[in-house]
GROMACS .gro file of C-alpha atoms in nm:
model
  364
    1MET     CA    1 -15.783  -0.748   2.476
    2SER     CA    2 -16.071  -0.904   2.265
    3SER     CA    3 -16.102  -0.806   1.897
    4GLU     CA    4 -16.430  -0.643   1.954
    5GLY     CA    5 -16.239  -0.399   2.171
    6SER     CA    6 -15.929  -0.357   1.933
    7VAL     CA    7 -16.230  -0.252   1.657
    8GLY     CA    8 -16.403   0.005   1.920
    9VAL     CA    9 -16.073   0.188   1.966
   10LEU     CA   10 -15.958   0.155   1.648
   11ARG     CA   11 -16.248   0.339   1.436
   12PRO     CA   12 -16.176   0.681   1.460
   13TRP     CA   13 -15.839   0.609   1.309
   14SER     CA   14 -15.950   0.356   1.034
   15GLU     CA   15 -15.883   0.576   0.753
   16GLN     CA   16 -15.577   0.727   0.884
   17ASP     CA   17 -15.362   0.367   0.814
   18ASP     CA   18 -15.028   0.523   1.045
   19LEU     CA   19 -15.213   0.629   1.411
   20ALA     CA   20 -15.460   0.283   1.389
   21GLY     CA   21 -15.147   0.144   1.306
   22ALA     CA   22 -14.973   0.303   1.649
   23ILE     CA   23 -15.249   0.194   1.833
   24THR     CA   24 -15.232  -0.147   1.710
   25ARG     CA   25 -14.883  -0.198   1.812
   26LEU     CA   26 -14.989  -0.071   2.158
   27LEU     CA   27 -15.264  -0.332   2.222
   28GLU     CA   28 -15.067  -0.592   2.097
   29ALA     CA   29 -14.719  -0.541   2.246
   30ARG     CA   30 -14.569  -0.734   2.566
   31PRO     CA   31 -14.886  -0.822   2.736
   32GLU     CA   32 -14.765  -0.916   3.057
   33GLY     CA   33 -14.766  -0.566   3.178
   34ARG     CA   34 -15.203  -0.575   3.174
   35ALA     CA   35 -15.224  -0.256   3.378
   36GLU     CA   36 -14.976  -0.050   3.128
   37LEU     CA   37 -15.205  -0.187   2.854
   38ALA     CA   38 -15.519  -0.032   3.047
   39GLU     CA   39 -15.361   0.261   3.074
   40CYS     CA   40 -15.310   0.249   2.678
   41LEU     CA   41 -15.628   0.121   2.618
   42ALA     CA   42 -15.755   0.415   2.831
   43VAL     CA   43 -15.505   0.686   2.620
   44ALA     CA   44 -15.649   0.554   2.319
   45GLN     CA   45 -15.985   0.611   2.440
   46ARG     CA   46 -15.960   0.938   2.527
   47ILE     CA   47 -15.810   1.109   2.221
   48ASP     CA   48 -16.004   1.287   2.017
   49ALA     CA   49 -16.040   1.259   1.677
   50SER     CA   50 -16.176   1.631   1.597
   51ASP     CA   51 -15.875   1.764   1.776
   52ASP     CA   52 -15.543   1.759   1.630
   53GLU     CA   53 -15.344   1.835   1.942
   54SER     CA   54 -15.500   1.582   2.143
   55TRP     CA   55 -15.307   1.261   2.020
   56TYR     CA   56 -14.966   1.439   2.119
   57ARG     CA   57 -15.096   1.571   2.437
   58GLU     CA   58 -15.234   1.233   2.536
   59TRP     CA   59 -14.982   0.993   2.473
   60MET     CA   60 -14.706   1.247   2.615
   61GLN     CA   61 -14.904   1.272   2.948
   62CYS     CA   62 -14.900   0.843   2.956
   63ALA     CA   63 -14.535   0.832   2.877
   64ASP     CA   64 -14.385   1.091   3.100
   65ALA     CA   65 -14.636   0.937   3.379
   66MET     CA   66 -14.451   0.570   3.304
   67LYS     CA   67 -14.111   0.719   3.296
   68ALA     CA   68 -14.200   0.898   3.602
   69ALA     CA   69 -14.295   0.538   3.771
   70ALA     CA   70 -13.987   0.396   3.644
   71ALA     CA   71 -13.799   0.624   3.858
   72ASP     CA   72 -14.026   0.577   4.151
   73ALA     CA   73 -13.985   0.174   4.104
   74VAL     CA   74 -13.591   0.220   4.092
   75SER     CA   75 -13.590   0.419   4.434
   76SER     CA   76 -13.844   0.135   4.598
   77GLY     CA   77 -13.607  -0.177   4.446
   78ARG     CA   78 -13.834  -0.329   4.172
   79PRO     CA   79 -13.617  -0.351   3.874
   80GLU     CA   80 -13.859  -0.568   3.684
   81LEU     CA   81 -14.114  -0.273   3.725
   82ALA     CA   82 -13.935   0.006   3.635
   83PHE     CA   83 -13.777  -0.223   3.315
   84ARG     CA   84 -14.146  -0.288   3.226
   85LYS     CA   85 -14.263   0.113   3.306
   86TRP     CA   86 -13.941   0.238   3.059
   87SER     CA   87 -14.042  -0.005   2.807
   88ARG     CA   88 -14.439   0.160   2.829
   89ALA     CA   89 -14.289   0.465   2.807
   90VAL     CA   90 -14.080   0.425   2.506
   91ASP     CA   91 -14.388   0.237   2.337
   92CYS     CA   92 -14.585   0.553   2.419
   93TYR     CA   93 -14.360   0.849   2.292
   94GLU     CA   94 -14.306   0.695   1.999
   95ALA     CA   95 -14.692   0.690   1.946
   96ALA     CA   96 -14.675   1.065   2.026
   97ALA     CA   97 -14.432   1.131   1.731
   98CYS     CA   98 -14.652   0.937   1.461
   99PRO     CA   99 -14.861   1.170   1.307
  100PHE     CA  100 -14.629   1.445   1.368
  101SER     CA  101 -14.304   1.370   1.192
  102SER     CA  102 -14.260   1.707   0.959
  103SER     CA  103 -14.282   1.898   1.330
  104ARG     CA  104 -13.934   1.874   1.466
  105SER     CA  105 -13.944   2.042   1.801
  106ARG     CA  106 -14.176   1.783   1.880
  107GLN     CA  107 -13.957   1.497   1.682
  108ASP     CA  108 -13.663   1.589   1.925
  109VAL     CA  109 -13.880   1.627   2.267
  110VAL     CA  110 -13.998   1.253   2.216
  111LEU     CA  111 -13.695   1.172   2.111
  112SER     CA  112 -13.494   1.277   2.402
  113ARG     CA  113 -13.711   1.171   2.639
  114MET     CA  114 -13.714   0.785   2.492
  115ARG     CA  115 -13.345   0.842   2.526
  116GLU     CA  116 -13.366   0.934   2.868
  117CYS     CA  117 -13.550   0.611   2.977
  118ALA     CA  118 -13.313   0.371   2.767
  119ARG     CA  119 -13.026   0.594   2.947
  120GLU     CA  120 -13.187   0.536   3.297
  121PHE     CA  121 -13.223   0.182   3.207
  122LEU     CA  122 -12.851   0.071   3.080
  123ARG     CA  123 -12.746   0.243   3.442
  124CYS     CA  124 -12.988   0.004   3.639
  125ALA     CA  125 -12.877  -0.278   3.466
  126ASP     CA  126 -12.694  -0.591   3.566
  127PRO     CA  127 -12.406  -0.539   3.428
  128GLN     CA  128 -12.428  -0.166   3.377
  129GLY     CA  129 -12.526  -0.099   2.978
  130GLU     CA  130 -12.306   0.176   2.787
  131VAL     CA  131 -12.418   0.458   2.542
  132VAL     CA  132 -12.119   0.392   2.274
  133THR     CA  133 -12.069   0.656   1.937
  134ILE     CA  134 -11.983   0.419   1.633
  135HIS     CA  135 -11.751   0.618   1.367
  136TRP     CA  136 -11.974   0.557   1.049
  137ARG     CA  137 -11.909   0.930   0.803
  138ALA     CA  138 -11.662   1.156   0.913
  139ASP     CA  139 -11.967   1.435   1.032
  140TYR     CA  140 -12.207   1.160   1.134
  141PRO     CA  141 -12.129   0.924   1.408
  142LEU     CA  142 -12.428   0.683   1.548
  143GLU     CA  143 -12.539   0.616   1.831
  144ALA     CA  144 -12.558   0.267   2.028
  145TYR     CA  145 -12.659   0.083   2.338
  146PHE     CA  146 -12.431  -0.184   2.458
  147LEU     CA  147 -12.575  -0.433   2.718
  148PRO     CA  148 -12.300  -0.694   2.812
  149ALA     CA  149 -12.356  -1.046   2.851
  150ARG     CA  150 -12.457  -1.099   3.258
  151GLY     CA  151 -12.281  -1.428   3.407
  152GLU     CA  152 -12.028  -1.406   3.139
  153ALA     CA  153 -11.654  -1.401   3.190
  154GLY     CA  154 -11.395  -1.319   2.904
  155ARG     CA  155 -11.562  -1.261   2.589
  156ALA     CA  156 -11.892  -1.324   2.516
  157PRO     CA  157 -12.115  -1.421   2.208
  158THR     CA  158 -12.269  -1.085   2.079
  159VAL     CA  159 -12.635  -1.010   1.878
  160ILE     CA  160 -12.583  -0.684   1.694
  161CYS     CA  161 -12.961  -0.537   1.606
  162ILE     CA  162 -12.969  -0.256   1.321
  163GLY     CA  163 -13.270  -0.117   1.285
  164GLU     CA  164 -13.471  -0.002   0.936
  165PRO     CA  165 -13.394   0.368   0.830
  166GLY     CA  166 -13.639   0.572   1.021
  167ARG     CA  167 -13.646   0.310   1.335
  168ARG     CA  168 -13.522   0.410   1.648
  169LYS     CA  169 -13.280   0.199   1.827
  170GLU     CA  170 -13.503   0.287   2.238
  171THR     CA  171 -13.725   0.024   2.134
  172SER     CA  172 -13.567  -0.249   2.001
  173LEU     CA  173 -13.340  -0.237   2.352
  174PHE     CA  174 -13.658  -0.299   2.553
  175LYS     CA  175 -13.793  -0.558   2.300
  176LEU     CA  176 -13.461  -0.768   2.304
  177ALA     CA  177 -13.305  -0.690   2.613
  178ALA     CA  178 -13.444  -0.958   2.815
  179HIS     CA  179 -13.401  -1.179   2.523
  180ALA     CA  180 -13.052  -1.171   2.468
  181GLU     CA  181 -13.012  -1.159   2.906
  182GLN     CA  182 -13.171  -1.512   2.996
  183ARG     CA  183 -12.920  -1.644   2.704
  184GLY     CA  184 -12.627  -1.493   2.762
  185LEU     CA  185 -12.587  -1.286   2.499
  186ALA     CA  186 -12.437  -0.976   2.450
  187LEU     CA  187 -12.675  -0.693   2.310
  188LEU     CA  188 -12.584  -0.354   2.075
  189VAL     CA  189 -12.869  -0.192   1.929
  190VAL     CA  190 -12.812   0.065   1.685
  191ASP     CA  191 -13.019   0.311   1.439
  192LEU     CA  192 -12.872   0.526   1.164
  193LEU     CA  193 -13.027   0.836   1.378
  194GLY     CA  194 -12.741   0.978   1.460
  195SER     CA  195 -12.569   1.076   1.769
  196GLY     CA  196 -12.726   1.404   1.860
  197PRO     CA  197 -13.077   1.614   1.810
  198ASP     CA  198 -12.958   1.827   1.490
  199CYS     CA  199 -12.874   1.389   1.306
  200ARG     CA  200 -12.953   1.546   0.969
  201PHE     CA  201 -13.087   1.218   0.868
  202GLU     CA  202 -13.296   1.375   0.603
  203GLU     CA  203 -12.982   1.412   0.438
  204ILE     CA  204 -12.868   1.067   0.393
  205VAL     CA  205 -13.248   0.850   0.401
  206GLY     CA  206 -13.188   0.873  -0.004
  207ARG     CA  207 -12.861   0.702   0.002
  208ARG     CA  208 -12.784   0.379  -0.189
  209ASP     CA  209 -12.517   0.303   0.059
  210LEU     CA  210 -12.640   0.283   0.365
  211GLU     CA  211 -12.542  -0.088   0.426
  212SER     CA  212 -12.184   0.079   0.478
  213ALA     CA  213 -12.265   0.152   0.863
  214ILE     CA  214 -12.309  -0.237   0.895
  215ALA     CA  215 -11.945  -0.245   0.882
  216SER     CA  216 -11.851  -0.005   1.083
  217VAL     CA  217 -12.066  -0.157   1.333
  218THR     CA  218 -11.926  -0.437   1.303
  219ASP     CA  219 -11.576  -0.318   1.333
  220TYR     CA  220 -11.674  -0.157   1.685
  221VAL     CA  221 -11.814  -0.457   1.860
  222THR     CA  222 -11.508  -0.637   1.706
  223SER     CA  223 -11.276  -0.428   1.886
  224ARG     CA  224 -11.414  -0.466   2.231
  225ASP     CA  225 -11.237  -0.699   2.460
  226ASP     CA  226 -11.560  -0.829   2.647
  227VAL     CA  227 -11.681  -0.936   2.272
  228ASP     CA  228 -11.620  -1.294   2.158
  229GLU     CA  229 -11.512  -1.188   1.750
  230GLY     CA  230 -11.605  -1.576   1.662
  231ARG     CA  231 -11.975  -1.518   1.770
  232ILE     CA  232 -12.133  -1.263   1.650
  233ALA     CA  233 -12.513  -1.262   1.521
  234ILE     CA  234 -12.676  -0.962   1.320
  235LEU     CA  235 -13.038  -0.935   1.335
  236ALA     CA  236 -13.240  -0.649   1.180
  237ASP     CA  237 -13.492  -0.463   1.296
  238ASP     CA  238 -13.868  -0.670   1.306
  239TRP     CA  239 -13.609  -0.943   1.112
  240SER     CA  240 -13.663  -0.816   0.738
  241SER     CA  241 -13.398  -0.607   0.607
  242SER     CA  242 -13.261  -0.564   0.259
  243PHE     CA  243 -12.979  -0.335   0.356
  244VAL     CA  244 -12.880  -0.569   0.623
  245ALA     CA  245 -12.830  -0.852   0.385
  246ARG     CA  246 -12.647  -0.631   0.147
  247GLY     CA  247 -12.420  -0.511   0.424
  248ILE     CA  248 -12.328  -0.849   0.519
  249ALA     CA  249 -12.274  -1.038   0.158
  250LEU     CA  250 -11.917  -1.170   0.181
  251ASP     CA  251 -11.840  -1.042   0.515
  252PRO     CA  252 -11.708  -1.346   0.713
  253ARG     CA  253 -11.738  -1.189   1.026
  254TYR     CA  254 -12.090  -1.309   1.093
  255ALA     CA  255 -12.135  -1.666   1.288
  256ALA     CA  256 -12.534  -1.627   1.219
  257ALA     CA  257 -12.792  -1.396   1.067
  258VAL     CA  258 -13.134  -1.251   1.071
  259CYS     CA  259 -13.253  -1.026   0.764
  260ASP     CA  260 -13.474  -1.085   0.424
  261ALA     CA  261 -13.146  -1.235   0.251
  262GLY     CA  262 -13.289  -0.982   0.008
  263LEU     CA  263 -13.570  -1.063  -0.080
  264TRP     CA  264 -13.713  -0.684  -0.110
  265ASP     CA  265 -13.468  -0.697  -0.359
  266ILE     CA  266 -13.546  -0.954  -0.563
  267HIS     CA  267 -13.917  -0.830  -0.543
  268GLU     CA  268 -13.744  -0.479  -0.668
  269ARG     CA  269 -13.629  -0.630  -0.953
  270VAL     CA  270 -13.932  -0.832  -1.041
  271PHE     CA  271 -14.170  -0.566  -1.048
  272LEU     CA  272 -13.873  -0.291  -1.232
  273SER     CA  273 -13.877  -0.591  -1.484
  274ARG     CA  274 -14.234  -0.598  -1.558
  275ARG     CA  275 -14.280  -0.232  -1.652
  276PRO     CA  276 -14.305  -0.162  -2.033
  277GLY     CA  277 -13.950  -0.075  -2.161
  278ALA     CA  278 -13.776  -0.311  -1.887
  279CYS     CA  279 -13.447  -0.447  -2.098
  280GLU     CA  280 -13.522  -0.824  -1.925
  281ARG     CA  281 -13.894  -0.759  -1.984
  282GLY     CA  282 -14.059  -1.123  -2.008
  283ARG     CA  283 -13.791  -1.335  -1.813
  284PRO     CA  284 -13.857  -1.293  -1.430
  285PRO     CA  285 -13.498  -1.270  -1.192
  286ILE     CA  286 -13.463  -1.576  -1.017
  287ALA     CA  287 -13.399  -1.560  -0.646
  288THR     CA  288 -12.999  -1.652  -0.716
  289GLU     CA  289 -12.926  -1.370  -0.881
  290GLY     CA  290 -13.003  -1.107  -0.615
  291LEU     CA  291 -12.588  -1.057  -0.479
  292ALA     CA  292 -12.678  -1.097  -0.114
  293ALA     CA  293 -12.900  -1.406  -0.142
  294ARG     CA  294 -12.561  -1.587  -0.344
  295GLN     CA  295 -12.297  -1.465  -0.129
  296ILE     CA  296 -12.376  -1.414   0.273
  297MET     CA  297 -12.186  -1.680   0.457
  298CYS     CA  298 -12.295  -1.752   0.742
  299PRO     CA  299 -12.618  -1.959   0.841
  300LEU     CA  300 -12.958  -1.723   0.752
  301LEU     CA  301 -13.300  -1.712   0.945
  302VAL     CA  302 -13.616  -1.542   0.690
  303THR     CA  303 -13.890  -1.441   0.928
  304VAL     CA  304 -14.187  -1.364   0.733
  305PRO     CA  305 -14.530  -1.244   0.848
  306GLU     CA  306 -14.821  -1.479   0.729
  307ARG     CA  307 -14.996  -1.131   0.578
  308GLY     CA  308 -14.716  -0.875   0.477
  309TRP     CA  309 -14.554  -0.721   0.174
  310LEU     CA  310 -14.480  -1.051   0.059
  311ARG     CA  311 -14.683  -1.352   0.032
  312ALA     CA  312 -14.599  -1.649   0.226
  313ASP     CA  313 -14.628  -1.875  -0.061
  314ILE     CA  314 -14.360  -1.666  -0.284
  315ALA     CA  315 -14.145  -1.633   0.035
  316THR     CA  316 -14.145  -1.995   0.047
  317ARG     CA  317 -14.053  -2.085  -0.328
  318LEU     CA  318 -13.784  -1.813  -0.335
  319ILE     CA  319 -13.615  -1.967   0.005
  320ALA     CA  320 -13.640  -2.332  -0.154
  321GLN     CA  321 -13.446  -2.120  -0.501
  322ILE     CA  322 -13.172  -1.984  -0.236
  323LYS     CA  323 -13.151  -2.326  -0.073
  324ARG     CA  324 -12.968  -2.426  -0.345
  325GLU     CA  325 -12.661  -2.245  -0.344
  326HIS     CA  326 -12.709  -2.134   0.068
  327PRO     CA  327 -12.810  -2.466   0.229
  328ASP     CA  328 -12.835  -2.364   0.561
  329ILE     CA  329 -13.125  -2.119   0.580
  330THR     CA  330 -13.438  -2.112   0.765
  331LEU     CA  331 -13.774  -1.964   0.698
  332LYS     CA  332 -14.044  -1.863   1.001
  333ILE     CA  333 -14.394  -1.810   0.866
  334VAL     CA  334 -14.498  -1.586   1.183
  335SER     CA  335 -14.943  -1.544   1.227
  336SER     CA  336 -14.996  -1.160   1.259
  337ALA     CA  337 -15.130  -1.232   1.573
  338GLY     CA  338 -14.961  -0.983   1.845
  339ALA     CA  339 -14.896  -1.311   2.042
  340ASP     CA  340 -14.731  -1.526   1.810
  341TRP     CA  341 -14.526  -1.193   1.735
  342LEU     CA  342 -14.398  -1.240   2.076
  343GLU     CA  343 -14.329  -1.646   2.029
  344ALA     CA  344 -14.127  -1.556   1.761
  345ASP     CA  345 -13.900  -1.375   1.920
  346ALA     CA  346 -13.825  -1.602   2.134
  347PHE     CA  347 -13.758  -1.788   1.809
  348VAL     CA  348 -13.528  -1.595   1.652
  349PHE     CA  349 -13.334  -1.547   1.981
  350ASP     CA  350 -13.314  -1.971   2.052
  351TRP     CA  351 -13.180  -2.006   1.669
  352ILE     CA  352 -12.946  -1.708   1.741
  353ALA     CA  353 -12.830  -1.899   2.045
  354ARG     CA  354 -12.809  -2.238   1.896
  355ARG     CA  355 -12.612  -2.097   1.617
  356LEU     CA  356 -12.312  -1.877   1.827
  357ALA     CA  357 -12.294  -2.196   2.054
  358GLY     CA  358 -12.170  -2.395   1.800
  359SER     CA  359 -11.990  -2.187   1.618
  360GLN     CA  360 -11.606  -2.241   1.667
  361ARG     CA  361 -11.474  -2.085   1.386
  362PRO     CA  362 -11.193  -1.856   1.426
  363PRO     CA  363 -11.239  -1.453   1.399
  364GLY     CA  364 -11.210  -1.314   1.074
   0.00000   0.00000   0.00000
């Protein structure tokens, strides 16, 4: 899509960052689906910014139509088209929910239909995928999707993708499934939204021990007889997460990890140290003071957007400091262009596949 066209579509939402961001993600994602892209563009142009109901109604209608088209594609023996339609349906459902975070009923409808898309895809996948339940807290199980590795006999190398708080695993499933399949990797995607419509996520989102979920997820993965315990990688949703970094620190079960290596925690500590009255005022923390940065035991990939919450030059300097104690750490700066982000997904999975192929260490 041309930059001029993008600007025209985004203009009505220029003062509403969440809505403009939702449209941008839809227009930049998965450019191979040109027909679906055109449909999304048409929806964005039909929305009446003065009508509070228009956003939800238009995106839901588009998502439902794509979900129905996926079912038709399955019936006609066209699984690749069905996958593309489900993928776009999930994108549109997520867009529909964007401005209605306070509307529980609408959130429930959107999440239910996103889960239906994922379950239909798992049933049609070859080999067939599973919806699994992972025990985290006694009264708060997690739901995850597991796709076995295609063509792998016995125990396969496996990638765990865990979403940031509030991020939905359905988006990650459709974003990552093809990358894992092409490289002979099993894939498990999980989020923190619980296993049912009444997930009570709001009760745990502010907790400081969310990283404890990661050990529970890994316990489940290592219990499977089709997973190679010595070749497990963990991937933070959108590649950047300090809660994932904290969760894998001192845990020897990972052969590779893609996360922020604790950069957000370091950034937060620097910010707090500069506040009046800070106990360490005047001495900015260095990267190696971060627990995760010092103690993660496996090879690390840190992927940072060229224009994001952390400047690329600062990220480069921090990673150079971490590298003194953790030599096997790689930093990749990614351009903000949509195509570059898609290429970065391939880069990430190529990096993971190489690390898992070369990992022969015993589990545990």
